[in-house]
Amino acid sequence: MVDGKKPQARFSSLVWIMERYKDHLIGIVKVVSSRKKITFTAGKVSVLLWIFLSFFISNTWAEEEWIVRGPYGGDIKTVALNPHDPQVLYAGTNDGKIYKSEDKGFSWTELKPGLGESGLVIEAIVVHPEHPKIIYVGTRGLWNKGGLFKSTDGGQSWSRVSSLEPVSVRTLKFDPQSPETLYAGTLNGVYKSQDGGLTWERKSQGLEHIEIESLVIHPIDTHILYAGSWRRVYKSLDAGETWHKVTVGMDLDSDVFALIMDPGDPDVIYAATCNGIFKTVNGGNQWVKFTKRHGLTNIRTQALVLNYRNPNILYAGTVGGIFKSVNGGINWTPVTDKSIIVESLVMDPEDPNRIYAGIEDGGILITEDGGKSWLRAATGITHTYVKTIVQDPKNPKTLYVGVPYDRSFGGIFKSEDGGITWIRSNNGLLDTNVEALVIDPRVPGLLYAGTHNGVFKTLNGGASWQKKSKGLRNLKILSLLQDPVNLNRLYAGTGAGVFKTTNGGTTWTPAGLSSSRVYSLAMDPINENILYAGTDKGIYRTDPEGMGWIKLTDGLIDMPVLVLTVKPDEPNVVFAGTRKGLFKSTDGGTTWEKSQSKLDFLEIGSITVDPFNPNLIYVGSVNGSGVYKSSDGGLTWKQIDQNNLKVHVRSILTDLQNPNRLYVGTSAGLYHYIPQTSQAKK
């Protein structure tokens, strides 16, 4: 069934089309026949008719598309190598996506359709040691318990392993001597399968702390295992049947996120914890902590990897970058910027100098020289948090997006080809947490950026930025608004009220609501003296007589208002997006009515009115419930992402090149929405 048409109805439509265009097509056949001396038999005419119909159908019933445009990057929770082919890697994200690389991590492709469940974080990926198409994925749930998933076709399709109870799976390890034996470390203890994951048994006797984050198995005597929990390290001598604590010398509150073992001397084990790194040389009987004198502090360490050719060399992934030791942990030196948060480390099985790091926000880092230099390799990984989008009205193929919450790889990205490729435009930008962007409609290359450290301005399309925050006191900027008539007049919504500039950002002065966080600002299109502010305390409107701000309460629930939009053709119509649905006013904010529709309980983070058709309105949900469209000025709504994007929608922009299309900024990158009506125009 396509777009709700039953097969019989669709076939009837085809018959109608054939009848409708038969004479036109026969005319074309006659012209071609007379000019090219071609004889058309009845069979050839039939074939030509069907060719015409195929073309017509492909453009008439084409499915809508949601194309991810980047910028590349994202929060990579885990990276795994295919032991059968070192060219192949897998990466899992914190929004449940799985990516595959077939060129040693330089480019990535999302494995679709994915796990088929929303609200999951990928915590662990392992490839079967004998069957490369069999892959297991351990997950935790954002609003459920997570679980284990299995693919038997290299990740093209997945099924939940129902024999393992729904539980947060944090680590997966195959027995190196028995490839059908698989252990799962979960937040409900250790589970073991001896038949390739078909059946599972809980093996947690002796575990006082059942929240297991890490496992390591002796390479020769696989009866010996170690498990890292939220508080302790445990050891088993009987393949997991029983466990006992091995924590002498460890801090009492050491959550153990990773364990690695020297393959040449399995009594040497390193533990990565929330309080730094510990080492034992006697199988866990005694642990020693690496401290500041070793080059480390009590830094949260989440990943470890050891050089299998020289076990004195190891790498530690922390919340303050990657550290390296060349003498068994006695001394550590940083080998990356300390702003990088590392989630995962893996080493190439053929080249120990080649290491992959899964990092928060930035995607993948690769070193080929043992950490001397690192290359960011995120091409194809679209998991960047896009908070704001603007399009150049004079050159609509030029886009700018703001990416906050990413200290190392966030900021402002620019595309000059409609989002196909991107470059970072952060020169002079002292803060990469970009919450708002404004592009001047008249002056080419003039933009303003609202960051967590004030306002910045560029006059050359983002090639360089200058701080324009005099009077703002380095406040966090949450929203920006430009007067469409007096373009030098801008308003900034901050964590301490509204500020105003009348000279293009050179100086700013307070404009009220100093005790409020101002998430959104909107202006009456007829009267520039009427402003609306969406704040943590509700909605405010300026008094047209200049008497300050008035709180609007009639019909509103007292709660934060995330976004406001005024209908350009009806200035008295205002929409407000809140954490409990969409509200609408038809009298300039005096009274409000909640939208009684599918939007009732959604957290609305973006509202856009089509500039070419003001009755066409789009809203986006922050809590993963998709994008909705109204064609009647907000009376009725229909979800347009039929497969549900399952991401946080933070901004929506009508594509000036084709108003039927949208750019949608989400927690998983920038999407380009191409509906059915515009498919034929591609």
PDB file of C-alpha atoms in Angstrom, residues 203-446:
ATOM      1  CA  LYS A 203      26.064 -16.275  36.985  1.00  0.00           C
ATOM      2  CA  SER A 204      26.221 -13.820  39.871  1.00  0.00           C
ATOM      3  CA  GLN A 205      26.793 -15.845  43.039  1.00  0.00           C
ATOM      4  CA  GLY A 206      29.072 -13.834  45.301  1.00  0.00           C
ATOM      5  CA  LEU A 207      28.565 -10.501  43.541  1.00  0.00           C
ATOM      6  CA  GLU A 208      27.714  -7.976  46.232  1.00  0.00           C
ATOM      7  CA  HIS A 209      27.480  -5.284  43.569  1.00  0.00           C
ATOM      8  CA  ILE A 210      25.630  -6.583  40.531  1.00  0.00           C
ATOM      9  CA  GLU A 211      26.036  -3.496  38.322  1.00  0.00           C
ATOM     10  CA  ILE A 212      28.738  -4.862  35.985  1.00  0.00           C
ATOM     11  CA  GLU A 213      30.486  -2.431  33.622  1.00  0.00           C
ATOM     12  CA  SER A 214      33.473  -4.484  32.436  1.00  0.00           C
ATOM     13  CA  LEU A 215      34.756  -8.045  31.974  1.00  0.00           C
ATOM     14  CA  VAL A 216      38.101  -9.592  31.079  1.00  0.00           C
ATOM     15  CA  ILE A 217      38.898 -13.294  30.533  1.00  0.00           C
ATOM     16  CA  HIS A 218      42.202 -15.127  31.012  1.00  0.00           C
ATOM     17  CA  PRO A 219      43.480 -15.968  27.498  1.00  0.00           C
ATOM     18  CA  ILE A 220      44.618 -19.512  28.399  1.00  0.00           C
ATOM     19  CA  ASP A 221      42.721 -20.616  31.493  1.00  0.00           C
ATOM     20  CA  THR A 222      39.282 -19.257  30.611  1.00  0.00           C
ATOM     21  CA  HIS A 223      37.861 -20.389  33.921  1.00  0.00           C
ATOM     22  CA  ILE A 224      39.457 -17.231  35.319  1.00  0.00           C
ATOM     23  CA  LEU A 225      37.420 -14.053  34.807  1.00  0.00           C
ATOM     24  CA  TYR A 226      37.374 -10.576  36.305  1.00  0.00           C
ATOM     25  CA  ALA A 227      34.324  -8.332  36.504  1.00  0.00           C
ATOM     26  CA  GLY A 228      34.335  -4.602  37.184  1.00  0.00           C
ATOM     27  CA  SER A 229      31.275  -3.304  39.012  1.00  0.00           C
ATOM     28  CA  TRP A 230      30.101   0.081  40.218  1.00  0.00           C
ATOM     29  CA  ARG A 231      32.108  -0.366  43.427  1.00  0.00           C
ATOM     30  CA  ARG A 232      34.495  -3.323  43.220  1.00  0.00           C
ATOM     31  CA  VAL A 233      36.509  -5.764  41.105  1.00  0.00           C
ATOM     32  CA  TYR A 234      35.419  -9.375  41.379  1.00  0.00           C
ATOM     33  CA  LYS A 235      37.209 -12.565  40.312  1.00  0.00           C
ATOM     34  CA  SER A 236      35.892 -15.969  39.320  1.00  0.00           C
ATOM     35  CA  LEU A 237      37.957 -19.176  39.196  1.00  0.00           C
ATOM     36  CA  ASP A 238      35.180 -21.396  37.888  1.00  0.00           C
ATOM     37  CA  ALA A 239      33.977 -19.777  34.659  1.00  0.00           C
ATOM     38  CA  GLY A 240      31.589 -17.447  36.442  1.00  0.00           C
ATOM     39  CA  GLU A 241      29.845 -19.895  38.743  1.00  0.00           C
ATOM     40  CA  THR A 242      31.073 -18.036  41.845  1.00  0.00           C
ATOM     41  CA  TRP A 243      32.751 -14.687  42.454  1.00  0.00           C
ATOM     42  CA  HIS A 244      34.831 -13.073  45.192  1.00  0.00           C
ATOM     43  CA  LYS A 245      36.141  -9.542  45.763  1.00  0.00           C
ATOM     44  CA  VAL A 246      39.711  -8.612  44.830  1.00  0.00           C
ATOM     45  CA  THR A 247      39.927  -4.987  45.934  1.00  0.00           C
ATOM     46  CA  VAL A 248      42.867  -4.584  48.320  1.00  0.00           C
ATOM     47  CA  GLY A 249      44.445  -1.219  47.529  1.00  0.00           C
ATOM     48  CA  MET A 250      41.501   0.112  45.529  1.00  0.00           C
ATOM     49  CA  ASP A 251      39.352   3.101  46.489  1.00  0.00           C
ATOM     50  CA  LEU A 252      36.060   2.034  48.012  1.00  0.00           C
ATOM     51  CA  ASP A 253      33.940   3.905  45.488  1.00  0.00           C
ATOM     52  CA  SER A 254      35.855   2.915  42.364  1.00  0.00           C
ATOM     53  CA  ASP A 255      33.334   2.322  39.591  1.00  0.00           C
ATOM     54  CA  VAL A 256      35.290   0.076  37.206  1.00  0.00           C
ATOM     55  CA  PHE A 257      34.531   1.020  33.596  1.00  0.00           C
ATOM     56  CA  ALA A 258      37.235  -1.025  31.858  1.00  0.00           C
ATOM     57  CA  LEU A 259      39.598  -3.930  32.563  1.00  0.00           C
ATOM     58  CA  ILE A 260      42.542  -5.017  30.402  1.00  0.00           C
ATOM     59  CA  MET A 261      44.956  -7.918  30.852  1.00  0.00           C
ATOM     60  CA  ASP A 262      48.533  -8.394  29.693  1.00  0.00           C
ATOM     61  CA  PRO A 263      48.224 -11.353  27.282  1.00  0.00           C
ATOM     62  CA  GLY A 264      51.800 -12.429  28.045  1.00  0.00           C
ATOM     63  CA  ASP A 265      51.358 -12.212  31.817  1.00  0.00           C
ATOM     64  CA  PRO A 266      47.645 -12.521  32.695  1.00  0.00           C
ATOM     65  CA  ASP A 267      48.300 -11.701  36.345  1.00  0.00           C
ATOM     66  CA  VAL A 268      48.973  -8.112  35.234  1.00  0.00           C
ATOM     67  CA  ILE A 269      45.658  -6.276  34.993  1.00  0.00           C
ATOM     68  CA  TYR A 270      44.747  -2.610  34.704  1.00  0.00           C
ATOM     69  CA  ALA A 271      41.442  -1.161  35.891  1.00  0.00           C
ATOM     70  CA  ALA A 272      39.978   2.106  34.619  1.00  0.00           C
ATOM     71  CA  THR A 273      37.738   3.697  37.227  1.00  0.00           C
ATOM     72  CA  CYS A 274      35.957   6.909  38.109  1.00  0.00           C
ATOM     73  CA  ASN A 275      38.948   7.712  40.351  1.00  0.00           C
ATOM     74  CA  GLY A 276      41.757   6.987  37.921  1.00  0.00           C
ATOM     75  CA  ILE A 277      43.727   3.862  36.995  1.00  0.00           C
ATOM     76  CA  PHE A 278      44.783   0.912  39.182  1.00  0.00           C
ATOM     77  CA  LYS A 279      47.203  -1.936  38.449  1.00  0.00           C
ATOM     78  CA  THR A 280      47.732  -5.392  39.860  1.00  0.00           C
ATOM     79  CA  VAL A 281      50.649  -7.727  39.096  1.00  0.00           C
ATOM     80  CA  ASN A 282      49.352 -10.694  41.102  1.00  0.00           C
ATOM     81  CA  GLY A 283      45.926 -11.432  39.722  1.00  0.00           C
ATOM     82  CA  GLY A 284      44.054  -8.910  41.843  1.00  0.00           C
ATOM     83  CA  ASN A 285      45.488  -9.734  45.270  1.00  0.00           C
ATOM     84  CA  GLN A 286      46.896  -6.221  45.562  1.00  0.00           C
ATOM     85  CA  TRP A 287      46.223  -3.051  43.545  1.00  0.00           C
ATOM     86  CA  VAL A 288      48.325   0.084  43.150  1.00  0.00           C
ATOM     87  CA  LYS A 289      46.888   3.414  42.082  1.00  0.00           C
ATOM     88  CA  PHE A 290      48.569   5.724  39.574  1.00  0.00           C
ATOM     89  CA  THR A 291      48.487   9.228  41.032  1.00  0.00           C
ATOM     90  CA  LYS A 292      49.585  12.738  40.222  1.00  0.00           C
ATOM     91  CA  ARG A 293      53.249  11.833  40.566  1.00  0.00           C
ATOM     92  CA  HIS A 294      52.707   9.351  37.723  1.00  0.00           C
ATOM     93  CA  GLY A 295      51.159  12.039  35.548  1.00  0.00           C
ATOM     94  CA  LEU A 296      47.536  11.238  36.431  1.00  0.00           C
ATOM     95  CA  THR A 297      45.017  12.613  38.894  1.00  0.00           C
ATOM     96  CA  ASN A 298      41.758  11.105  40.110  1.00  0.00           C
ATOM     97  CA  ILE A 299      40.425  11.504  36.590  1.00  0.00           C
ATOM     98  CA  ARG A 300      37.465   9.495  35.394  1.00  0.00           C
ATOM     99  CA  THR A 301      38.927   6.907  33.015  1.00  0.00           C
ATOM    100  CA  GLN A 302      36.503   5.074  30.760  1.00  0.00           C
ATOM    101  CA  ALA A 303      38.676   3.082  28.351  1.00  0.00           C
ATOM    102  CA  LEU A 304      42.021   1.273  28.242  1.00  0.00           C
ATOM    103  CA  VAL A 305      43.989  -0.479  25.529  1.00  0.00           C
ATOM    104  CA  LEU A 306      47.332  -2.287  25.743  1.00  0.00           C
ATOM    105  CA  ASN A 307      49.966  -2.800  23.041  1.00  0.00           C
ATOM    106  CA  TYR A 308      49.951  -6.568  22.398  1.00  0.00           C
ATOM    107  CA  ARG A 309      53.549  -6.460  21.087  1.00  0.00           C
ATOM    108  CA  ASN A 310      54.935  -4.314  23.897  1.00  0.00           C
ATOM    109  CA  PRO A 311      52.769  -4.593  27.027  1.00  0.00           C
ATOM    110  CA  ASN A 312      54.583  -1.703  28.674  1.00  0.00           C
ATOM    111  CA  ILE A 313      52.777   0.619  26.251  1.00  0.00           C
ATOM    112  CA  LEU A 314      49.164   1.397  27.050  1.00  0.00           C
ATOM    113  CA  TYR A 315      46.625   4.134  26.413  1.00  0.00           C
ATOM    114  CA  ALA A 316      43.924   5.500  28.689  1.00  0.00           C
ATOM    115  CA  GLY A 317      40.769   7.260  27.513  1.00  0.00           C
ATOM    116  CA  THR A 318      39.525   9.749  30.087  1.00  0.00           C
ATOM    117  CA  VAL A 319      37.109  12.655  30.389  1.00  0.00           C
ATOM    118  CA  GLY A 320      40.192  14.839  29.957  1.00  0.00           C
ATOM    119  CA  GLY A 321      41.663  13.340  26.779  1.00  0.00           C
ATOM    120  CA  ILE A 322      43.892  10.365  25.978  1.00  0.00           C
ATOM    121  CA  PHE A 323      47.005   9.534  28.005  1.00  0.00           C
ATOM    122  CA  LYS A 324      49.873   7.218  27.104  1.00  0.00           C
ATOM    123  CA  SER A 325      52.363   5.256  29.167  1.00  0.00           C
ATOM    124  CA  VAL A 326      55.473   3.524  27.799  1.00  0.00           C
ATOM    125  CA  ASN A 327      56.620   1.966  31.070  1.00  0.00           C
ATOM    126  CA  GLY A 328      53.706  -0.055  32.347  1.00  0.00           C
ATOM    127  CA  GLY A 329      51.850   2.872  33.842  1.00  0.00           C
ATOM    128  CA  ILE A 330      54.652   4.362  35.938  1.00  0.00           C
ATOM    129  CA  ASN A 331      54.483   7.589  33.922  1.00  0.00           C
ATOM    130  CA  TRP A 332      51.660   9.016  31.817  1.00  0.00           C
ATOM    131  CA  THR A 333      51.623  11.849  29.294  1.00  0.00           C
ATOM    132  CA  PRO A 334      48.644  13.400  27.476  1.00  0.00           C
ATOM    133  CA  VAL A 335      48.574  12.780  23.712  1.00  0.00           C
ATOM    134  CA  THR A 336      45.381  14.689  22.851  1.00  0.00           C
ATOM    135  CA  ASP A 337      43.668  17.890  23.864  1.00  0.00           C
ATOM    136  CA  LYS A 338      42.242  17.653  27.374  1.00  0.00           C
ATOM    137  CA  SER A 339      38.830  18.856  26.220  1.00  0.00           C
ATOM    138  CA  ILE A 340      38.138  15.505  24.544  1.00  0.00           C
ATOM    139  CA  ILE A 341      35.913  13.025  26.382  1.00  0.00           C
ATOM    140  CA  VAL A 342      36.816   9.452  25.430  1.00  0.00           C
ATOM    141  CA  GLU A 343      34.226   6.678  25.568  1.00  0.00           C
ATOM    142  CA  SER A 344      36.016   3.800  23.836  1.00  0.00           C
ATOM    143  CA  LEU A 345      39.477   2.676  22.643  1.00  0.00           C
ATOM    144  CA  VAL A 346      40.411  -0.188  20.308  1.00  0.00           C
ATOM    145  CA  MET A 347      43.716  -1.175  18.736  1.00  0.00           C
ATOM    146  CA  ASP A 348      44.245  -2.469  15.200  1.00  0.00           C
ATOM    147  CA  PRO A 349      45.090  -6.230  15.410  1.00  0.00           C
ATOM    148  CA  GLU A 350      47.778  -5.875  12.716  1.00  0.00           C
ATOM    149  CA  ASP A 351      49.318  -2.530  13.708  1.00  0.00           C
ATOM    150  CA  PRO A 352      49.510  -1.563  17.416  1.00  0.00           C
ATOM    151  CA  ASN A 353      50.348   2.020  16.469  1.00  0.00           C
ATOM    152  CA  ARG A 354      46.906   2.356  14.916  1.00  0.00           C
ATOM    153  CA  ILE A 355      44.276   3.142  17.546  1.00  0.00           C
ATOM    154  CA  TYR A 356      40.639   4.171  17.262  1.00  0.00           C
ATOM    155  CA  ALA A 357      38.982   6.374  19.881  1.00  0.00           C
ATOM    156  CA  GLY A 358      35.239   6.782  20.150  1.00  0.00           C
ATOM    157  CA  ILE A 359      34.666  10.203  21.656  1.00  0.00           C
ATOM    158  CA  GLU A 360      31.780  12.240  22.954  1.00  0.00           C
ATOM    159  CA  ASP A 361      30.342  14.560  20.271  1.00  0.00           C
ATOM    160  CA  GLY A 362      33.276  14.404  17.849  1.00  0.00           C
ATOM    161  CA  GLY A 363      32.859  10.931  16.339  1.00  0.00           C
ATOM    162  CA  ILE A 364      36.074   8.921  15.867  1.00  0.00           C
ATOM    163  CA  LEU A 365      39.730   9.827  16.336  1.00  0.00           C
ATOM    164  CA  ILE A 366      42.444   7.740  14.658  1.00  0.00           C
ATOM    165  CA  THR A 367      46.184   7.664  15.258  1.00  0.00           C
ATOM    166  CA  GLU A 368      48.585   5.783  13.002  1.00  0.00           C
ATOM    167  CA  ASP A 369      51.759   6.686  14.879  1.00  0.00           C
ATOM    168  CA  GLY A 370      51.094   5.583  18.427  1.00  0.00           C
ATOM    169  CA  GLY A 371      49.382   8.772  19.532  1.00  0.00           C
ATOM    170  CA  LYS A 372      51.788  11.391  18.165  1.00  0.00           C
ATOM    171  CA  SER A 373      49.072  12.744  15.891  1.00  0.00           C
ATOM    172  CA  TRP A 374      45.344  12.163  15.622  1.00  0.00           C
ATOM    173  CA  LEU A 375      42.936  12.452  12.719  1.00  0.00           C
ATOM    174  CA  ARG A 376      39.241  13.070  13.195  1.00  0.00           C
ATOM    175  CA  ALA A 377      37.379  10.508  11.069  1.00  0.00           C
ATOM    176  CA  ALA A 378      33.647  11.102  11.274  1.00  0.00           C
ATOM    177  CA  THR A 379      32.592  11.179   7.610  1.00  0.00           C
ATOM    178  CA  GLY A 380      29.157   9.583   7.425  1.00  0.00           C
ATOM    179  CA  ILE A 381      28.469   9.716  11.170  1.00  0.00           C
ATOM    180  CA  THR A 382      25.589  12.127  11.557  1.00  0.00           C
ATOM    181  CA  HIS A 383      24.945  12.492  15.221  1.00  0.00           C
ATOM    182  CA  THR A 384      25.820  16.149  15.727  1.00  0.00           C
ATOM    183  CA  TYR A 385      23.466  18.258  17.852  1.00  0.00           C
ATOM    184  CA  VAL A 386      22.164  21.001  15.541  1.00  0.00           C
ATOM    185  CA  LYS A 387      20.445  23.670  17.652  1.00  0.00           C
ATOM    186  CA  THR A 388      19.967  26.488  15.129  1.00  0.00           C
ATOM    187  CA  ILE A 389      19.937  26.944  11.320  1.00  0.00           C
ATOM    188  CA  VAL A 390      20.013  29.976   9.033  1.00  0.00           C
ATOM    189  CA  GLN A 391      20.017  30.186   5.241  1.00  0.00           C
ATOM    190  CA  ASP A 392      21.568  32.954   3.168  1.00  0.00           C
ATOM    191  CA  PRO A 393      18.636  34.701   1.419  1.00  0.00           C
ATOM    192  CA  LYS A 394      20.928  35.930  -1.354  1.00  0.00           C
ATOM    193  CA  ASN A 395      22.497  32.523  -1.912  1.00  0.00           C
ATOM    194  CA  PRO A 396      20.127  29.841  -0.594  1.00  0.00           C
ATOM    195  CA  LYS A 397      22.654  27.047  -1.068  1.00  0.00           C
ATOM    196  CA  THR A 398      24.650  28.589   1.771  1.00  0.00           C
ATOM    197  CA  LEU A 399      23.656  27.318   5.202  1.00  0.00           C
ATOM    198  CA  TYR A 400      25.003  27.915   8.696  1.00  0.00           C
ATOM    199  CA  VAL A 401      24.258  25.717  11.712  1.00  0.00           C
ATOM    200  CA  GLY A 402      25.103  26.096  15.378  1.00  0.00           C
ATOM    201  CA  VAL A 403      26.333  23.033  17.272  1.00  0.00           C
ATOM    202  CA  PRO A 404      26.431  23.476  21.081  1.00  0.00           C
ATOM    203  CA  TYR A 405      27.455  21.114  23.892  1.00  0.00           C
ATOM    204  CA  ASP A 406      30.629  20.006  22.111  1.00  0.00           C
ATOM    205  CA  ARG A 407      33.791  21.559  23.519  1.00  0.00           C
ATOM    206  CA  SER A 408      36.133  20.071  20.946  1.00  0.00           C
ATOM    207  CA  PHE A 409      34.196  19.826  17.698  1.00  0.00           C
ATOM    208  CA  GLY A 410      31.189  22.115  18.078  1.00  0.00           C
ATOM    209  CA  GLY A 411      30.614  25.706  17.055  1.00  0.00           C
ATOM    210  CA  ILE A 412      29.460  27.010  13.682  1.00  0.00           C
ATOM    211  CA  PHE A 413      29.455  24.972  10.488  1.00  0.00           C
ATOM    212  CA  LYS A 414      28.980  26.381   7.004  1.00  0.00           C
ATOM    213  CA  SER A 415      27.844  24.683   3.804  1.00  0.00           C
ATOM    214  CA  GLU A 416      27.852  26.252   0.353  1.00  0.00           C
ATOM    215  CA  ASP A 417      26.178  23.344  -1.441  1.00  0.00           C
ATOM    216  CA  GLY A 418      22.894  22.942   0.403  1.00  0.00           C
ATOM    217  CA  GLY A 419      24.291  20.833   3.210  1.00  0.00           C
ATOM    218  CA  ILE A 420      26.223  18.218   1.235  1.00  0.00           C
ATOM    219  CA  THR A 421      29.618  19.309   2.575  1.00  0.00           C
ATOM    220  CA  TRP A 422      30.548  21.393   5.617  1.00  0.00           C
ATOM    221  CA  ILE A 423      33.450  23.378   7.018  1.00  0.00           C
ATOM    222  CA  ARG A 424      33.878  24.638  10.570  1.00  0.00           C
ATOM    223  CA  SER A 425      33.756  28.428  10.806  1.00  0.00           C
ATOM    224  CA  ASN A 426      35.088  29.085  14.294  1.00  0.00           C
ATOM    225  CA  ASN A 427      37.977  31.474  13.695  1.00  0.00           C
ATOM    226  CA  GLY A 428      37.753  34.037  16.503  1.00  0.00           C
ATOM    227  CA  LEU A 429      34.802  32.279  18.125  1.00  0.00           C
ATOM    228  CA  LEU A 430      35.819  31.995  21.779  1.00  0.00           C
ATOM    229  CA  ASP A 431      32.935  29.704  22.714  1.00  0.00           C
ATOM    230  CA  THR A 432      31.659  26.795  20.624  1.00  0.00           C
ATOM    231  CA  ASN A 433      28.338  26.477  22.456  1.00  0.00           C
ATOM    232  CA  VAL A 434      26.248  28.184  19.788  1.00  0.00           C
ATOM    233  CA  GLU A 435      22.597  28.481  20.789  1.00  0.00           C
ATOM    234  CA  ALA A 436      21.368  31.058  18.259  1.00  0.00           C
ATOM    235  CA  LEU A 437      22.232  32.450  14.822  1.00  0.00           C
ATOM    236  CA  VAL A 438      20.893  35.500  12.966  1.00  0.00           C
ATOM    237  CA  ILE A 439      21.748  36.315   9.343  1.00  0.00           C
ATOM    238  CA  ASP A 440      21.334  39.869   8.056  1.00  0.00           C
ATOM    239  CA  PRO A 441      18.928  39.806   5.070  1.00  0.00           C
ATOM    240  CA  ARG A 442      20.548  42.777   3.322  1.00  0.00           C
ATOM    241  CA  VAL A 443      24.278  42.771   4.033  1.00  0.00           C
ATOM    242  CA  PRO A 444      26.044  39.736   2.510  1.00  0.00           C
ATOM    243  CA  GLY A 445      28.184  37.777   4.961  1.00  0.00           C
ATOM    244  CA  LEU A 446      26.857  39.515   8.094  1.00  0.00           C
TER     245      LEU A 446
END
